[in-house]
CSV table of C-alpha atoms and ligand atoms in Angstrom, one decimal:
chain,number,residue,atom,x,y,z
V,1,MET,CA,36.6,22.4,-17.7
V,2,HIS,CA,33.9,24.4,-16.2
V,3,LYS,CA,31.4,23.1,-18.8
V,4,LYS,CA,32.6,19.5,-18.2
V,5,GLY,CA,32.2,19.9,-14.5
V,6,LEU,CA,28.7,21.2,-14.9
V,7,LEU,CA,27.8,18.4,-17.3
V,8,ALA,CA,29.2,15.8,-14.8
V,9,PHE,CA,27.2,17.4,-12.0
V,10,PHE,CA,24.0,17.4,-14.1
V,11,LEU,CA,24.5,13.7,-15.1
V,12,LEU,CA,25.2,12.7,-11.5
V,13,PHE,CA,22.1,14.6,-10.3
V,14,ALA,CA,19.9,13.1,-13.0
V,15,LEU,CA,21.3,9.6,-12.3
V,16,SER,CA,20.8,9.9,-8.6
V,17,ARG,CA,17.2,11.1,-9.1
V,18,ALA,CA,16.4,8.3,-11.5
V,19,GLY,CA,18.2,5.8,-9.2
V,20,ALA,CA,16.3,6.9,-6.1
V,21,GLN,CA,12.9,6.4,-7.8
V,22,THR,CA,13.9,2.9,-9.2
V,23,ASP,CA,15.1,2.0,-5.8
V,24,TYR,CA,11.9,2.8,-4.0
V,25,THR,CA,9.9,0.7,-6.5
V,26,ALA,CA,12.3,-2.2,-6.0
V,27,LEU,CA,12.4,-1.8,-2.2
V,28,CYS,CA,8.6,-1.8,-2.2
V,29,GLU,CA,8.4,-4.9,-4.3
V,30,SER,CA,10.8,-6.8,-2.0
V,31,MET,CA,8.9,-5.6,1.0
V,32,VAL,CA,5.6,-7.1,-0.5
V,33,ARG,CA,7.3,-10.4,-1.4
V,34,GLU,CA,9.5,-11.0,1.6
V,35,GLN,CA,7.4,-9.5,4.4
V,36,LEU,CA,3.8,-10.0,3.2
V,37,GLU,CA,3.5,-12.8,0.6
V,38,ALA,CA,6.0,-14.9,2.4
V,39,ARG,CA,4.0,-14.6,5.6
V,40,ASP,CA,0.2,-14.8,5.6
V,41,ILE,CA,-1.0,-11.9,3.5
V,42,THR,CA,-3.0,-13.5,0.7
V,43,ASP,CA,-5.7,-11.0,-0.1
V,44,THR,CA,-4.8,-9.9,-3.7
V,45,LEU,CA,-6.4,-6.4,-3.2
V,46,VAL,CA,-4.4,-5.8,0.0
V,47,LEU,CA,-1.2,-6.9,-1.8
V,48,ARG,CA,-2.0,-4.6,-4.7
V,49,VAL,CA,-2.5,-1.5,-2.5
V,50,MET,CA,0.6,-2.3,-0.5
V,51,ARG,CA,2.5,-2.2,-3.8
V,52,SER,CA,0.9,1.1,-4.9
V,53,VAL,CA,1.1,3.4,-1.9
V,54,PRO,CA,4.5,5.1,-1.7
V,55,ARG,CA,5.4,4.4,2.0
V,56,HIS,CA,8.6,6.5,1.7
V,57,GLU,CA,6.4,9.6,1.3
V,58,PHE,CA,4.9,9.0,4.7
V,59,VAL,CA,8.0,8.7,6.9
V,60,LEU,CA,10.4,11.5,8.1
V,61,LYS,CA,12.8,12.5,5.3
V,62,ASP,CA,15.8,11.1,7.1
V,63,TYR,CA,14.2,7.7,7.4
V,64,ARG,CA,13.2,7.3,3.7
V,65,PRO,CA,15.9,4.7,2.9
V,66,TRP,CA,14.4,2.5,5.6
V,67,ALA,CA,10.8,3.1,4.7
V,68,TYR,CA,10.3,-0.4,3.3
V,69,ASN,CA,12.2,-2.2,6.1
V,70,ASP,CA,10.4,-4.8,8.3
V,71,GLN,CA,10.0,-2.3,11.2
V,72,ALA,CA,8.0,0.6,12.6
V,73,LEU,CA,9.6,4.1,12.0
V,74,PRO,CA,9.4,7.5,13.6
V,75,ILE,CA,7.0,10.0,12.1
V,76,GLY,CA,7.6,12.9,14.6
V,77,GLU,CA,6.0,13.9,17.9
V,78,GLY,CA,7.2,10.6,19.4
V,79,GLN,CA,4.8,8.6,17.2
V,80,THR,CA,5.5,5.8,14.8
V,81,ILE,CA,4.2,4.4,11.5
V,82,SER,CA,3.5,0.7,12.0
V,83,GLN,CA,5.6,-2.0,10.4
V,84,PRO,CA,4.3,-2.8,6.8
V,85,TYR,CA,3.3,-6.4,7.9
V,86,ILE,CA,1.0,-5.0,10.7
V,87,VAL,CA,-0.6,-2.5,8.3
V,88,ALA,CA,-1.3,-5.2,5.8
V,89,TYR,CA,-2.5,-7.7,8.4
V,90,MET,CA,-4.9,-5.2,10.0
V,91,THR,CA,-6.2,-4.2,6.6
V,92,GLN,CA,-6.7,-7.8,5.5
V,93,ILE,CA,-8.6,-8.6,8.7
V,94,LEU,CA,-11.0,-5.7,8.1
V,95,GLY,CA,-11.7,-6.8,4.5
V,96,VAL,CA,-12.9,-3.3,3.4
V,97,GLN,CA,-15.2,-3.3,0.3
V,98,PRO,CA,-15.5,-0.4,-2.1
V,99,GLY,CA,-18.0,2.2,-0.7
V,100,GLU,CA,-17.8,1.0,2.9
V,101,ARG,CA,-17.5,3.6,5.6
V,102,VAL,CA,-14.3,3.2,7.5
V,103,LEU,CA,-13.2,4.9,10.7
V,104,GLU,CA,-9.5,5.0,11.6
V,105,ILE,CA,-8.3,6.3,15.0
V,106,GLY,CA,-4.7,7.5,14.9
V,107,THR,CA,-4.1,9.1,11.5
V,108,GLY,CA,-0.4,9.6,12.3
V,109,SER,CA,1.4,10.0,8.9
V,110,GLY,CA,-1.8,9.1,6.9
V,111,TYR,CA,-0.3,5.9,5.4
V,112,GLN,CA,-2.9,3.6,6.8
V,113,ALA,CA,-5.6,6.0,5.7
V,114,ALA,CA,-4.2,6.0,2.1
V,115,ILE,CA,-4.2,2.2,2.1
V,116,LEU,CA,-7.9,2.2,3.2
V,117,SER,CA,-8.8,4.8,0.6
V,118,GLU,CA,-7.1,2.8,-2.2
V,119,LEU,CA,-9.4,-0.1,-1.3
V,120,GLY,CA,-12.3,2.2,-2.1
V,121,GLY,CA,-13.4,2.9,1.4
V,122,GLU,CA,-15.0,6.2,2.5
V,123,VAL,CA,-12.4,7.0,5.1
V,124,TYR,CA,-12.8,9.0,8.3
V,125,THR,CA,-9.6,9.4,10.3
V,126,ILE,CA,-9.0,11.1,13.6
V,127,GLU,CA,-5.6,12.3,15.0
V,128,ILE,CA,-5.1,13.8,18.5
V,129,VAL,CA,-1.8,15.5,17.8
V,130,GLU,CA,-2.6,18.6,15.8
V,131,THR,CA,0.7,18.9,13.9
V,132,LEU,CA,0.6,15.3,12.8
V,133,GLY,CA,-3.1,15.6,11.7
V,134,LEU,CA,-2.5,18.8,9.7
V,135,GLU,CA,0.6,17.3,8.0
V,136,ALA,CA,-1.2,14.1,7.1
V,137,LYS,CA,-4.1,16.1,5.6
V,138,LYS,CA,-1.7,18.1,3.4
V,139,ARG,CA,0.2,14.9,2.4
V,140,LEU,CA,-2.9,13.0,1.5
V,141,ASN,CA,-4.1,15.9,-0.6
V,142,ARG,CA,-0.8,16.3,-2.4
V,143,LEU,CA,-0.7,12.6,-3.2
V,144,LYS,CA,-4.3,12.8,-4.4
V,145,TYR,CA,-5.9,10.3,-2.1
V,146,LYS,CA,-9.7,10.7,-2.4
V,147,ASN,CA,-12.4,10.0,0.1
V,148,VAL,CA,-10.3,10.7,3.2
V,149,ASN,CA,-11.7,13.0,5.8
V,150,VAL,CA,-9.2,14.0,8.5
V,151,ARG,CA,-10.2,15.4,11.9
V,152,ILE,CA,-8.1,16.6,14.8
V,153,GLY,CA,-9.4,15.5,18.2
V,154,ASP,CA,-9.8,12.6,20.6
V,155,GLY,CA,-10.8,9.5,18.7
V,156,TYR,CA,-12.2,8.0,21.8
V,157,ASN,CA,-15.5,9.7,20.9
V,158,GLY,CA,-15.5,8.4,17.4
V,159,TRP,CA,-17.1,10.4,14.6
V,160,PRO,CA,-20.9,10.4,15.5
V,161,GLU,CA,-22.0,12.4,12.4
V,162,ALA,CA,-20.5,9.8,10.0
V,163,ALA,CA,-21.5,6.7,12.0
V,164,PRO,CA,-22.3,3.9,11.7
V,165,PHE,CA,-19.1,2.4,10.3
V,166,ASP,CA,-18.7,-0.9,8.5
V,167,ALA,CA,-15.1,-1.1,9.7
V,168,ILE,CA,-13.1,0.6,12.5
V,169,MET,CA,-9.3,0.4,12.8
V,170,VAL,CA,-7.6,1.7,15.9
V,171,THR,CA,-3.9,2.2,15.3
V,172,ALA,CA,-3.0,3.1,18.9
V,173,GLY,CA,-2.9,0.7,21.8
V,174,ALA,CA,-5.9,1.0,24.1
V,175,GLU,CA,-6.1,-0.2,27.7
V,176,GLU,CA,-9.7,-1.3,27.2
V,177,LEU,CA,-12.3,-1.3,24.5
V,178,PRO,CA,-13.7,2.2,23.9
V,179,GLU,CA,-17.5,1.8,24.3
V,180,THR,CA,-18.4,4.8,22.0
V,181,LEU,CA,-16.5,3.1,19.2
V,182,MET,CA,-18.5,-0.1,19.7
V,183,GLU,CA,-21.7,1.9,19.5
V,184,GLN,CA,-20.6,3.4,16.2
V,185,LEU,CA,-20.0,0.0,14.6
V,186,ALA,CA,-22.7,-1.0,12.0
V,187,GLU,CA,-24.5,-4.2,12.1
V,188,GLY,CA,-22.2,-6.7,10.4
V,189,GLY,CA,-19.3,-4.4,11.1
V,190,ARG,CA,-15.7,-5.3,12.1
V,191,MET,CA,-13.3,-3.4,14.4
V,192,VAL,CA,-9.6,-4.2,14.9
V,193,ILE,CA,-7.9,-2.8,17.9
V,194,PRO,CA,-4.8,-3.5,20.0
V,195,ILE,CA,-5.8,-3.9,23.7
V,196,GLY,CA,-3.6,-4.3,26.7
V,197,PRO,CA,-1.6,-2.4,29.4
V,198,HIS,CA,0.5,0.7,28.4
V,199,GLY,CA,4.2,-0.2,28.1
V,200,GLY,CA,3.4,-3.9,27.8
V,201,VAL,CA,2.4,-6.3,25.0
V,202,ARG,CA,-1.1,-5.9,23.7
V,203,GLN,CA,-3.4,-8.3,22.0
V,204,LEU,CA,-4.6,-7.3,18.5
V,205,THR,CA,-8.3,-7.9,18.9
V,206,LEU,CA,-11.1,-8.3,16.3
V,207,ILE,CA,-14.6,-7.3,17.4
V,208,THR,CA,-17.5,-8.2,15.1
V,209,ARG,CA,-21.1,-7.1,15.5
V,210,SER,CA,-23.9,-9.3,14.3
V,211,ASN,CA,-27.6,-9.4,15.3
V,212,GLY,CA,-26.8,-6.7,17.8
V,213,LYS,CA,-24.2,-8.9,19.6
V,214,PHE,CA,-20.5,-8.4,19.8
V,215,LYS,CA,-17.9,-11.1,19.4
V,216,SER,CA,-14.3,-10.6,20.4
V,217,GLU,CA,-11.3,-12.6,19.1
V,218,LYS,CA,-7.7,-12.3,20.0
V,219,LEU,CA,-5.4,-12.4,17.0
V,220,MET,CA,-1.8,-11.8,18.0
V,221,ALA,CA,0.5,-10.1,20.4
V,222,VAL,CA,1.6,-6.6,19.2
V,223,ARG,CA,3.4,-3.5,20.4
V,224,PHE,CA,1.7,-0.1,19.7
V,225,VAL,CA,2.2,3.5,20.9
V,226,PRO,CA,-0.5,4.3,23.5
V,227,PHE,CA,-4.0,5.5,22.8
V,228,ILE,CA,-4.0,8.9,24.6
V,229,ARG,CA,-7.0,10.7,26.0
V,230,GLN,CA,-7.5,14.5,25.8
V,231,THR,CA,-7.7,14.5,29.6
V,232,ASP,CA,-4.1,12.9,29.7
V,233,LYS,CA,-2.7,16.1,28.4
V,234,PRO,CA,-1.8,19.1,30.6
V,235,GLU,CA,-4.4,21.9,30.4
V,236,LYS,CA,-3.4,24.8,28.2
V,237,PRO,CA,-3.0,28.0,30.2
X,1,SAH,N1,-1.9,4.9,11.5
X,1,SAH,C1,-0.8,5.7,11.5
X,1,SAH,C2,0.2,5.4,12.7
X,1,SAH,C3,-0.5,5.4,14.0
X,1,SAH,S1,0.6,5.8,15.3
X,1,SAH,C4,0.0,5.7,10.2
X,1,SAH,O1,-0.4,5.1,9.3
X,1,SAH,O2,1.0,6.5,10.1
X,1,SAH,C5,-0.7,6.1,16.5
X,1,SAH,C6,-1.3,7.5,16.3
X,1,SAH,O3,-2.5,7.6,17.2
X,1,SAH,C7,-0.4,8.6,16.8
X,1,SAH,O4,-0.2,9.5,15.7
X,1,SAH,C8,-1.1,9.2,18.0
X,1,SAH,O5,-0.9,10.6,18.1
X,1,SAH,C9,-2.5,8.9,17.7
X,1,SAH,N2,-3.5,8.8,18.8
X,1,SAH,C10,-3.2,8.4,20.1
X,1,SAH,N3,-4.3,8.5,20.9
X,1,SAH,C11,-5.3,9.0,20.1
X,1,SAH,C12,-6.6,9.4,20.3
X,1,SAH,N4,-7.2,9.3,21.5
X,1,SAH,N5,-7.3,9.9,19.3
X,1,SAH,C13,-6.8,10.1,18.0
X,1,SAH,N6,-5.5,9.7,17.8
X,1,SAH,C14,-4.8,9.2,18.8
C-alpha cells in the first residue's frame, strides 16, 4: 500500500512535469499562430525567435499559466512585460541584423532583451529599478542568452560608451523624445518609442536617422508603463 502510494505519487509528479513542459510549447505555438501570424507579423526571423524564447520563464511564477496570453502581465515592482504582439511588432519594426548594436531602455524581465539577442544583436539594456535589473541579469545568464549587457540606471542618458546604436527600443512610455537617445542613434539607425502623456494613450513612434536628419512616423496607439526619471524618485536619506 505504502509502495503503491509512493509509485502513484511519483507517476503523477512525472506526468505533471512532462505535461507542464508540453503545455508551454503548445501554448507558445498557439500564441505565435493566433496572435502574431494571424495579425501582421510576417518576418520569419521574428516569428522564429518568438517561438524559441520561453516567455513563461520571464513572468512571475504565479502568472506562468497565462504567460502566452494576449496581454501584458506583472513582473514585480508595479511593472509589466508587454503583450507578445507588441514585443513582436516592435522587434519587426526595428529589423535587427546579426552583429548590430542594439540599445533597450527598460530591461524589466529581460524578455525583450532575450528576443533581440536571439536575432544576433549586440544588446545593451538599461533598467532603472535595481531589483528588476539584477533579476533579469541572473535570468538571462541562467537561460544562456549571449551578448546581453545589463546596466542599472536611468536610461534617459543612454549608454554613451557603447554608442552609436543601429537600433534603439524604448519599452517604457515617454512624454517626449529623449534627446540623448537621438544623439546615440547611428547613421541609418532606427528607434522605436511610445510617446504621449502619462496615464493616457501613447503613439508608438518610429524615428529613423539618415544623412544626419531625423524622420518621425506614428505607428499605432499603445499603453505602456511610464518612463521614469531618476529625479522622479524620492532622495535616499
Ligand atoms: N522590456 C521589458 C518590459 C518593460 S516594462 C520586458 O521585456 O520585460 C518597462 C520597464 O522600464 C520597467 O521595468 C521600468 O522599471 C523601466 N524603466 C522606466 N523608466 C526607465 C528609465 N528611465 N530607465 C531605465 N528603465 C526604465
